[in-house]
Coordinates of C-alpha atoms and ligand atoms in Angstrom, one line a residue:
M1 CA 39.7 -23.7 -5.5
K2 CA 42.5 -22.3 -3.6
K3 CA 42.9 -18.9 -2.3
G4 CA 45.1 -16.6 -4.2
Q5 CA 44.7 -18.8 -7.5
V6 CA 43.3 -17.6 -10.6
Y7 CA 40.3 -19.7 -12.3
E8 CA 38.2 -19.3 -15.4
G9 CA 34.3 -20.3 -15.8
Y10 CA 31.1 -19.4 -17.0
V11 CA 28.7 -17.3 -14.8
E12 CA 25.6 -19.4 -14.3
R13 CA 23.2 -16.7 -12.6
M14 CA 23.3 -13.6 -10.8
D15 CA 22.0 -13.8 -7.3
F16 CA 20.7 -10.8 -5.3
P17 CA 21.9 -8.2 -5.8
N18 CA 25.0 -8.7 -8.0
K19 CA 26.4 -12.0 -6.9
G20 CA 27.7 -14.1 -9.9
I21 CA 27.7 -17.8 -9.4
V22 CA 30.4 -19.4 -11.2
R23 CA 30.8 -23.2 -11.4
C24 CA 34.4 -24.4 -11.8
E25 CA 36.1 -27.8 -11.0
E26 CA 33.0 -29.0 -9.4
E27 CA 33.0 -26.0 -6.9
V28 CA 31.1 -22.8 -6.9
A29 CA 32.6 -19.4 -6.4
V30 CA 31.1 -15.9 -5.9
V31 CA 32.2 -13.2 -8.2
K32 CA 30.5 -9.9 -8.0
N33 CA 29.7 -7.5 -10.8
A34 CA 29.5 -10.2 -13.8
L35 CA 26.6 -11.1 -16.1
P36 CA 25.0 -14.4 -16.6
G37 CA 26.5 -16.3 -19.6
Q38 CA 29.8 -14.5 -19.4
K39 CA 33.1 -16.2 -19.5
I40 CA 35.3 -14.7 -16.9
S41 CA 38.6 -15.1 -15.0
F42 CA 38.8 -14.5 -11.5
M43 CA 41.2 -14.7 -8.5
V44 CA 39.7 -16.5 -5.3
S45 CA 40.0 -14.0 -2.6
K46 CA 38.4 -15.8 0.4
K47 CA 37.5 -19.3 1.0
R48 CA 35.5 -20.1 3.9
K49 CA 33.7 -23.4 4.9
G50 CA 34.1 -24.7 1.4
K51 CA 32.7 -21.3 -0.1
A52 CA 34.8 -19.6 -2.5
E53 CA 34.6 -15.8 -3.3
G54 CA 36.2 -14.4 -6.2
R55 CA 37.3 -11.3 -7.5
L56 CA 36.5 -10.5 -11.3
L57 CA 39.8 -10.0 -13.3
E58 CA 38.7 -10.2 -16.8
V59 CA 35.7 -10.9 -19.0
L60 CA 36.9 -13.5 -21.6
E61 CA 33.5 -13.8 -23.5
K62 CA 30.6 -11.3 -23.3
A63 CA 27.3 -12.6 -22.3
P64 CA 24.9 -13.0 -25.2
C65 CA 22.7 -10.3 -24.3
E66 CA 25.5 -7.9 -23.1
I67 CA 25.5 -4.3 -24.5
E68 CA 27.9 -1.5 -24.2
S69 CA 27.3 0.6 -20.9
A70 CA 26.0 4.0 -21.8
C71 CA 27.9 5.4 -18.9
P72 CA 31.8 5.7 -19.0
H73 CA 32.2 5.4 -15.3
F74 CA 30.4 1.9 -15.2
E75 CA 33.4 -0.3 -15.0
E76 CA 34.8 1.7 -12.0
C77 CA 31.9 3.1 -10.2
G78 CA 30.3 1.2 -7.4
G79 CA 26.7 2.7 -8.0
C80 CA 25.5 0.4 -10.8
S81 CA 25.6 -3.2 -11.5
Y82 CA 23.8 -3.6 -14.8
Q83 CA 24.3 -0.6 -17.1
N84 CA 25.9 -3.3 -19.8
L85 CA 22.3 -5.1 -19.8
P86 CA 19.1 -3.9 -21.9
Y87 CA 16.4 -3.0 -19.7
E88 CA 14.3 -5.9 -20.5
E89 CA 17.2 -8.4 -19.3
Q90 CA 17.5 -6.4 -16.2
L91 CA 14.0 -6.9 -15.4
A92 CA 13.9 -10.5 -16.1
L93 CA 17.1 -10.7 -13.9
K94 CA 15.6 -9.3 -11.0
K95 CA 12.3 -11.4 -11.4
T96 CA 14.2 -14.3 -11.3
Q97 CA 16.3 -13.2 -8.3
V98 CA 13.0 -12.2 -6.3
R99 CA 11.3 -15.6 -7.2
R100 CA 14.1 -17.8 -6.2
L101 CA 14.4 -15.9 -2.7
L102 CA 10.9 -16.2 -1.8
T103 CA 10.7 -19.9 -3.2
P104 CA 11.3 -21.3 0.2
A105 CA 8.3 -19.1 1.4
F106 CA 6.0 -20.5 -1.3
A107 CA 7.3 -24.0 -0.2
Q108 CA 6.3 -23.5 3.1
Q109 CA 2.8 -22.2 2.4
M110 CA 2.1 -24.9 0.0
E111 CA 3.1 -27.5 2.5
L112 CA 1.0 -25.6 5.6
E113 CA -1.8 -25.6 3.2
G114 CA -1.5 -29.2 2.2
I115 CA -1.4 -28.6 -1.8
E116 CA -0.2 -31.2 -3.9
G117 CA 1.5 -30.5 -7.3
E118 CA 4.4 -28.7 -8.6
L119 CA 5.9 -25.8 -6.5
D120 CA 6.7 -23.8 -10.0
N121 CA 3.2 -24.0 -11.0
Y122 CA 1.8 -22.9 -7.7
I123 CA 4.3 -19.9 -7.6
D124 CA 3.1 -19.0 -10.9
K125 CA -0.5 -18.6 -9.5
I126 CA 0.7 -16.2 -6.8
F127 CA 3.9 -14.5 -8.0
E128 CA 3.0 -11.8 -10.8
G129 CA 6.7 -11.2 -12.0
I130 CA 8.0 -7.8 -12.1
K131 CA 6.8 -4.1 -13.0
G132 CA 9.4 -1.9 -14.7
S133 CA 10.4 1.6 -13.9
P134 CA 8.5 4.3 -16.3
V135 CA 11.9 6.0 -16.7
Q136 CA 15.3 4.2 -16.9
K137 CA 17.8 6.9 -17.1
E138 CA 18.2 10.2 -15.1
Y139 CA 15.3 8.9 -12.7
R140 CA 16.9 9.6 -9.4
N141 CA 15.5 12.5 -7.2
K142 CA 18.3 12.4 -4.7
M143 CA 21.9 11.6 -4.9
E144 CA 24.5 11.8 -2.4
F145 CA 28.2 12.3 -3.4
S146 CA 31.2 11.6 -1.6
F147 CA 34.5 13.6 -1.5
G148 CA 37.9 12.0 -1.5
D149 CA 40.6 11.4 -3.9
E150 CA 40.6 9.4 -7.1
Y151 CA 43.5 7.2 -5.9
K152 CA 46.0 7.5 -3.0
D153 CA 47.3 11.1 -2.9
G154 CA 45.3 11.7 -6.2
P155 CA 43.3 14.8 -7.1
L156 CA 40.3 15.7 -5.1
A157 CA 37.2 14.0 -6.4
L158 CA 33.6 14.1 -5.6
G159 CA 31.5 11.2 -6.8
M160 CA 30.7 7.6 -5.9
H161 CA 32.8 5.1 -4.0
K162 CA 34.9 3.0 -6.4
R163 CA 33.9 -0.6 -6.8
G164 CA 35.2 -2.7 -3.9
S165 CA 37.0 0.1 -2.4
F166 CA 36.3 2.0 0.9
Y167 CA 38.5 4.9 -0.1
D168 CA 38.7 5.9 -3.8
I169 CA 36.3 8.0 -5.3
V170 CA 35.1 8.0 -9.0
P171 CA 34.1 11.3 -10.0
V172 CA 31.0 10.6 -11.9
R173 CA 30.8 13.6 -14.2
E174 CA 28.6 11.5 -16.6
C175 CA 26.4 9.5 -14.2
Q176 CA 23.5 8.2 -16.3
I177 CA 21.0 7.9 -13.4
I178 CA 20.8 11.5 -12.5
D179 CA 20.0 14.2 -14.9
A180 CA 22.0 17.1 -16.3
D181 CA 21.3 19.5 -13.6
Y182 CA 23.0 17.3 -11.0
R183 CA 26.2 16.7 -13.3
R184 CA 26.3 20.5 -13.6
I185 CA 26.2 21.1 -10.2
L186 CA 28.6 18.3 -9.2
G187 CA 30.9 19.8 -11.8
C188 CA 30.7 23.2 -10.3
V189 CA 31.2 22.2 -6.7
L190 CA 34.2 20.0 -7.5
D191 CA 35.8 22.7 -9.8
Y192 CA 35.4 25.2 -7.1
F193 CA 37.0 23.2 -4.2
T194 CA 39.6 21.9 -6.5
E195 CA 40.7 25.8 -7.2
Q196 CA 40.2 26.4 -3.5
N197 CA 42.7 23.6 -2.7
A198 CA 40.2 22.5 0.0
T199 CA 41.0 19.1 1.9
F200 CA 38.5 16.1 2.1
F201 CA 37.7 14.5 5.1
H202 CA 39.9 11.3 5.5
R203 CA 37.8 8.5 6.7
I204 CA 40.6 6.9 9.1
R205 CA 42.7 9.8 10.2
H206 CA 39.7 11.9 10.6
E207 CA 41.2 15.0 9.2
G208 CA 39.9 17.3 6.4
Y209 CA 36.9 19.5 5.5
L210 CA 34.9 18.1 2.6
R211 CA 32.5 15.3 3.3
H212 CA 29.5 15.0 1.3
L213 CA 27.4 16.8 -1.6
L214 CA 23.7 15.8 -1.2
V215 CA 21.5 17.2 -4.2
R216 CA 17.7 16.3 -4.4
K217 CA 15.7 17.4 -7.4
A218 CA 12.0 16.9 -7.7
Q219 CA 11.0 14.9 -10.9
R220 CA 7.6 16.6 -11.1
T221 CA 8.3 20.2 -9.9
G222 CA 12.0 20.7 -10.8
E223 CA 12.9 22.2 -7.5
I224 CA 16.6 21.6 -6.3
L225 CA 18.0 21.4 -2.8
I226 CA 21.7 21.3 -2.5
A227 CA 23.5 20.5 0.9
L228 CA 27.1 20.7 1.5
I229 CA 28.3 18.7 4.1
T230 CA 31.9 19.5 5.7
T231 CA 33.7 19.2 9.1
T232 CA 34.5 22.5 11.0
Q233 CA 38.1 21.7 10.7
E234 CA 38.6 24.4 7.9
E235 CA 37.1 28.0 7.3
H236 CA 36.1 28.5 3.7
D237 CA 34.1 31.4 2.3
V238 CA 31.3 29.4 0.5
Q239 CA 29.4 32.4 -0.6
P240 CA 31.5 32.6 -4.1
L241 CA 30.2 29.0 -4.4
V242 CA 26.8 29.9 -3.9
D243 CA 26.9 32.7 -6.5
K244 CA 28.3 30.1 -9.1
L245 CA 25.6 27.6 -8.3
T246 CA 22.7 30.3 -8.5
S247 CA 24.2 31.5 -11.9
L248 CA 24.2 28.1 -13.3
E249 CA 22.1 27.5 -16.2
L250 CA 19.7 24.8 -15.0
D251 CA 16.7 23.2 -16.3
G252 CA 15.2 23.2 -13.0
K253 CA 15.4 25.7 -10.3
I254 CA 17.3 25.7 -6.9
A255 CA 14.9 26.2 -4.1
G256 CA 17.7 26.1 -1.7
I257 CA 21.4 25.8 -0.5
L258 CA 22.5 24.5 2.8
H259 CA 25.8 24.2 4.6
T260 CA 25.6 21.1 7.0
K261 CA 28.4 20.9 9.5
N262 CA 29.1 17.2 10.6
D263 CA 32.1 16.4 12.9
S264 CA 31.0 12.6 13.7
V265 CA 33.5 10.3 12.6
A266 CA 30.8 7.8 11.0
D267 CA 30.7 7.9 7.2
V268 CA 27.0 8.9 7.2
V269 CA 25.4 12.5 6.4
Q270 CA 24.1 13.8 9.5
S271 CA 24.0 17.4 11.0
D272 CA 25.5 19.1 13.9
E273 CA 24.5 22.3 12.4
T274 CA 22.8 23.4 9.3
V275 CA 23.2 27.0 7.9
L276 CA 20.9 28.2 5.2
L277 CA 23.0 29.8 2.5
Y278 CA 20.2 30.3 -0.1
G279 CA 16.5 30.2 -0.5
Q280 CA 14.8 27.6 1.8
D281 CA 15.7 24.5 3.6
Y282 CA 13.0 22.2 1.7
F283 CA 11.4 21.7 -1.6
Y284 CA 8.1 20.1 -3.1
E285 CA 7.6 17.1 -4.9
E286 CA 4.3 15.7 -6.5
L287 CA 3.3 12.1 -6.6
L288 CA -0.3 10.7 -7.7
G289 CA -1.7 13.8 -7.5
L290 CA -0.5 14.6 -3.9
K291 CA 2.1 17.2 -3.0
F292 CA 5.0 16.6 -0.5
K293 CA 7.2 18.9 1.2
I294 CA 10.7 17.4 1.4
S295 CA 13.5 18.4 3.7
Q296 CA 17.3 17.4 3.6
F297 CA 16.7 14.3 5.8
S298 CA 13.5 13.1 5.1
F299 CA 13.2 9.9 3.5
F300 CA 11.2 9.9 0.1
Q301 CA 11.5 7.2 -2.7
T302 CA 14.3 8.2 -4.8
N303 CA 12.3 7.7 -8.3
T304 CA 9.3 9.5 -8.1
L305 CA 7.6 7.9 -11.2
G306 CA 8.6 4.7 -10.2
A307 CA 7.3 5.3 -6.7
E308 CA 3.7 5.9 -8.1
V309 CA 3.9 2.2 -9.7
L310 CA 5.1 1.0 -6.4
Y311 CA 2.3 3.0 -4.4
E312 CA -0.4 2.1 -7.0
T313 CA 0.5 -1.6 -6.6
A314 CA 0.3 -1.4 -2.8
R315 CA -3.0 0.4 -3.1
E316 CA -4.5 -2.0 -5.6
Y317 CA -3.1 -5.0 -3.5
L318 CA -4.7 -3.7 -0.3
G319 CA -8.1 -3.7 -2.2
D320 CA -11.1 -2.0 -1.1
I321 CA -10.8 -0.7 2.5
S322 CA -13.7 1.7 2.4
G323 CA -15.7 -0.9 4.2
E324 CA -18.7 -0.6 1.6
G325 CA -18.6 3.0 1.4
K326 CA -18.7 4.0 5.0
K327 CA -15.1 4.8 5.4
D328 CA -14.6 3.8 8.7
K329 CA -11.8 1.4 8.8
T330 CA -8.3 2.2 10.5
V331 CA -5.1 1.6 8.8
F332 CA -1.5 1.6 10.1
D333 CA 1.1 2.7 8.1
L334 CA 4.1 1.5 9.7
Y335 CA 7.7 2.8 8.8
S336 CA 5.8 5.7 7.0
G337 CA 8.8 8.1 6.3
T338 CA 7.0 11.3 5.1
G339 CA 3.7 9.9 5.0
T340 CA 3.3 9.0 1.3
I341 CA 1.5 5.9 1.6
A342 CA -0.8 6.9 4.5
Q343 CA -2.0 10.0 2.5
L344 CA -2.7 7.9 -0.6
L345 CA -4.9 5.7 1.6
A346 CA -6.4 8.3 3.6
P347 CA -9.4 9.2 1.0
V348 CA -10.9 5.7 1.6
A349 CA -10.0 5.3 5.1
G350 CA -11.6 6.1 8.3
R351 CA -8.3 6.9 9.9
V352 CA -4.7 6.2 8.9
I353 CA -1.9 6.1 11.7
G354 CA 1.9 6.3 10.3
V355 CA 4.6 5.5 12.5
E356 CA 8.3 6.6 11.7
I357 CA 11.2 6.9 13.6
I358 CA 12.7 10.2 12.1
E359 CA 11.1 13.2 13.7
E360 CA 12.0 15.5 10.8
A361 CA 10.0 13.0 8.7
V362 CA 6.9 12.8 10.9
E363 CA 6.9 16.9 11.2
A364 CA 7.0 16.6 7.3
A365 CA 4.2 14.2 7.0
K366 CA 2.0 16.2 9.1
V367 CA 2.6 19.3 7.0
N368 CA 2.0 17.2 4.0
A369 CA -1.2 15.8 5.2
K370 CA -2.5 19.3 5.9
L371 CA -1.2 20.5 2.6
N372 CA -3.4 17.9 0.8
G373 CA -6.2 18.8 2.9
L374 CA -6.4 15.4 4.9
T375 CA -7.7 15.5 8.2
N376 CA -7.8 11.9 9.3
C377 CA -4.1 11.2 9.2
E378 CA -2.1 10.9 12.5
F379 CA 1.6 10.5 12.5
I380 CA 3.6 9.3 15.6
A381 CA 7.5 9.8 16.0
G382 CA 9.2 6.8 17.5
D383 CA 10.4 3.1 16.9
V384 CA 7.6 1.0 15.5
L385 CA 8.7 -1.6 18.1
K386 CA 7.6 0.7 20.9
V387 CA 5.1 3.1 19.6
I388 CA 2.7 0.0 18.9
D389 CA 2.5 -0.5 22.8
D390 CA 1.3 3.0 23.0
I391 CA -1.5 3.1 20.5
K392 CA -4.8 2.5 21.8
E393 CA -6.6 2.0 18.5
K394 CA -6.6 -1.4 16.6
P395 CA -5.9 -1.5 13.0
D396 CA -8.1 -3.1 10.5
F397 CA -5.3 -3.2 7.9
I398 CA -1.6 -2.8 7.8
V399 CA 0.8 -1.5 5.5
L400 CA 4.6 -2.3 6.1
D401 CA 7.5 -0.6 4.3
P402 CA 10.6 -1.2 6.6
P403 CA 14.2 -0.3 5.7
R404 CA 16.8 -2.8 4.4
D405 CA 16.9 -5.0 7.4
G406 CA 13.4 -5.6 7.5
I407 CA 10.9 -5.8 10.6
H408 CA 12.5 -6.3 14.3
P409 CA 11.3 -10.0 15.2
K410 CA 9.7 -8.4 18.3
A411 CA 7.9 -5.7 16.3
L412 CA 6.9 -8.4 13.7
Q413 CA 5.3 -10.5 16.6
K414 CA 3.4 -7.5 17.7
I415 CA 2.1 -6.7 14.2
I416 CA 0.9 -10.3 13.7
D417 CA -0.9 -10.1 16.9
Y418 CA -3.1 -7.4 15.8
G419 CA -4.5 -10.5 13.6
V420 CA -5.7 -8.0 10.9
D421 CA -7.2 -9.7 7.8
R422 CA -4.9 -8.1 5.2
I423 CA -1.2 -7.0 5.4
V424 CA 0.5 -5.5 2.6
Y425 CA 4.3 -5.6 2.7
I426 CA 6.4 -3.4 0.7
S427 CA 10.0 -4.4 0.9
C428 CA 13.1 -2.9 -0.5
K429 CA 15.2 -6.2 0.1
P430 CA 14.0 -9.4 -0.7
T431 CA 16.4 -11.1 1.7
S432 CA 14.8 -9.6 4.5
L433 CA 11.4 -9.9 3.1
A434 CA 12.0 -13.7 2.6
R435 CA 13.0 -13.9 6.2
D436 CA 10.1 -12.1 7.8
L437 CA 7.7 -14.2 5.4
E438 CA 8.7 -17.3 7.0
V439 CA 7.4 -16.0 10.4
L440 CA 4.2 -14.4 8.9
I441 CA 3.4 -17.8 7.2
E442 CA 4.1 -19.8 10.0
Q443 CA 1.8 -17.8 12.1
G444 CA -1.2 -18.2 9.8
Y445 CA -0.7 -15.5 7.0
R446 CA -0.6 -16.3 3.4
M447 CA 0.8 -14.9 0.6
E448 CA -2.2 -13.9 -2.0
R449 CA -0.2 -12.0 -4.6
V450 CA 3.6 -10.8 -5.0
T451 CA 5.3 -8.7 -7.5
A452 CA 8.6 -7.2 -7.8
V453 CA 8.8 -3.6 -8.8
D454 CA 11.8 -2.2 -10.4
Q455 CA 12.6 1.2 -8.8
F456 CA 16.2 1.4 -9.6
P457 CA 17.3 0.7 -13.1
C458 CA 20.9 -0.4 -13.8
T459 CA 21.4 -1.1 -10.1
G460 CA 20.8 -4.3 -8.2
H461 CA 18.2 -3.0 -6.1
V462 CA 14.5 -4.2 -6.5
E463 CA 11.5 -3.7 -4.5
T464 CA 8.8 -6.4 -3.7
V465 CA 5.1 -5.9 -2.7
C466 CA 3.6 -8.9 -1.1
L467 CA -0.4 -8.9 -0.3
L468 CA -1.0 -11.3 2.8
S469 CA -4.2 -12.5 4.0
K470 CA -5.1 -14.1 7.4
K471 CA -6.2 -17.6 6.8
Ligands
LIG501 N1 6.8 4.2 3.5 C1 7.8 5.5 3.5 C2 9.1 5.3 3.9 C3 9.8 3.8 3.6 S1 11.4 3.6 4.2 C4 7.8 5.9 1.9 O1 7.4 5.0 1.0 O2 8.1 6.9 1.7 C5 11.4 3.0 5.7 C6 11.5 4.1 6.7 O3 11.3 3.6 7.9 C7 12.6 5.3 6.7 O4 11.7 6.4 6.7 C8 13.1 5.1 8.3 O5 13.5 6.4 8.8 C9 11.9 4.5 9.0 N2 12.4 3.4 10.1 C10 13.4 2.7 10.2 N3 13.6 2.1 11.3 C11 12.5 2.4 11.9 C12 11.8 2.1 13.2 N4 12.6 1.1 14.1 N5 10.6 2.6 13.7 C13 10.0 3.3 12.8 N6 10.4 3.6 11.6 C14 11.8 3.4 11.2

């Protein structure tokens, strides 16, 4: 295959998260945003060390299980990868991806344990497949939209980045993974600033006003928090917008509206100053019978009902930690966010210690523990890598829920050095998990149970939960 040339072929499989593998002329190309079974044409856009990357041009034959996408933005929008697959097929695809990524770890474990036989049979005993999300549409409790233009010098847009584009924004007025309230709020804000002729912040020139719109809506309580993120390069009276938003007919209820000012050049939502325009700067969500106060920047699983399945699985995997009813065991919840997992385990533990780098989330975790009447939780703000050195207590069990990059190698070593009997590792990126498992297995841990849990229907993401025990 040559760069710049157009080829045709069948998509053999999709690798995590959305890489189509196409075999053609005895070579293999990776083409994003395809489906297994599709016949596609693609142009080779890169070729390095014999590996070709292609850009999808056209779907020549549909995949056998392909359906019409329910979302009109699907072809353009960079948010979802699998709107055109029935949910059962999405699950099968993610299950295969996780299994495939963890296969080397299973092989390593089998070899270390000196087990003979078929690798596939061995995996079948430990890998439990995938659990689906209880809701597959309108499931998100948080969405971060970007301002930009639909195309160069086109109209103001508010929505998601276009597939494969750094600049263009797709105004996702009909997005299917958020509910109607989000769509109403998005439409209202976009219409308002279009009328105002407000500018958006240009990512290269670093000029302009509008940056992001963050909307969070609790699935259980219906409370909504809205944050408009702008630079300080223009002055706009946002009070009329607040009036428009608060008079929208919504299914939920607006708890607060914030204006966050951010003049940094990085394309992330952060705050130099936040002004409260309406209501309060937090909202409440409920999960597995506990109540959580959530603020603008606190991490909280983005699919509340799906998170219940995830956390239940983690709790089940960890098993009985009550020490025959004595409740004297210490659990570390590392990368604890707003302390959800710590609080779920607290009723059966002696003590739970959560470690989290974002201070705002740690404060929220403390408030939440109090709110839920839990007195045996402690939350420490800081980097796991450093905090571990300062904690005097030793854990009996550890729960790990790191961000996408996985665990820092030095932090992982310190975690292993505790030598606890059981670790539950929750991972939002199976490629990182596969890397960390290699180290854990090499140093004496074995995978006892593994399952994928789908928190993000229609997208390429998937969570994996793994129970590790000390041999
Ligand atoms: N367990 C929580 C959060 C998981 S997300 C939940 O389920 O809700 C991962 C969390 O790790 C985020 O809150 C992130 O802020 C935090 N984090 C990222 N790097 C970290 C580090 N080096 N040390 C501690 N926390 C970190």
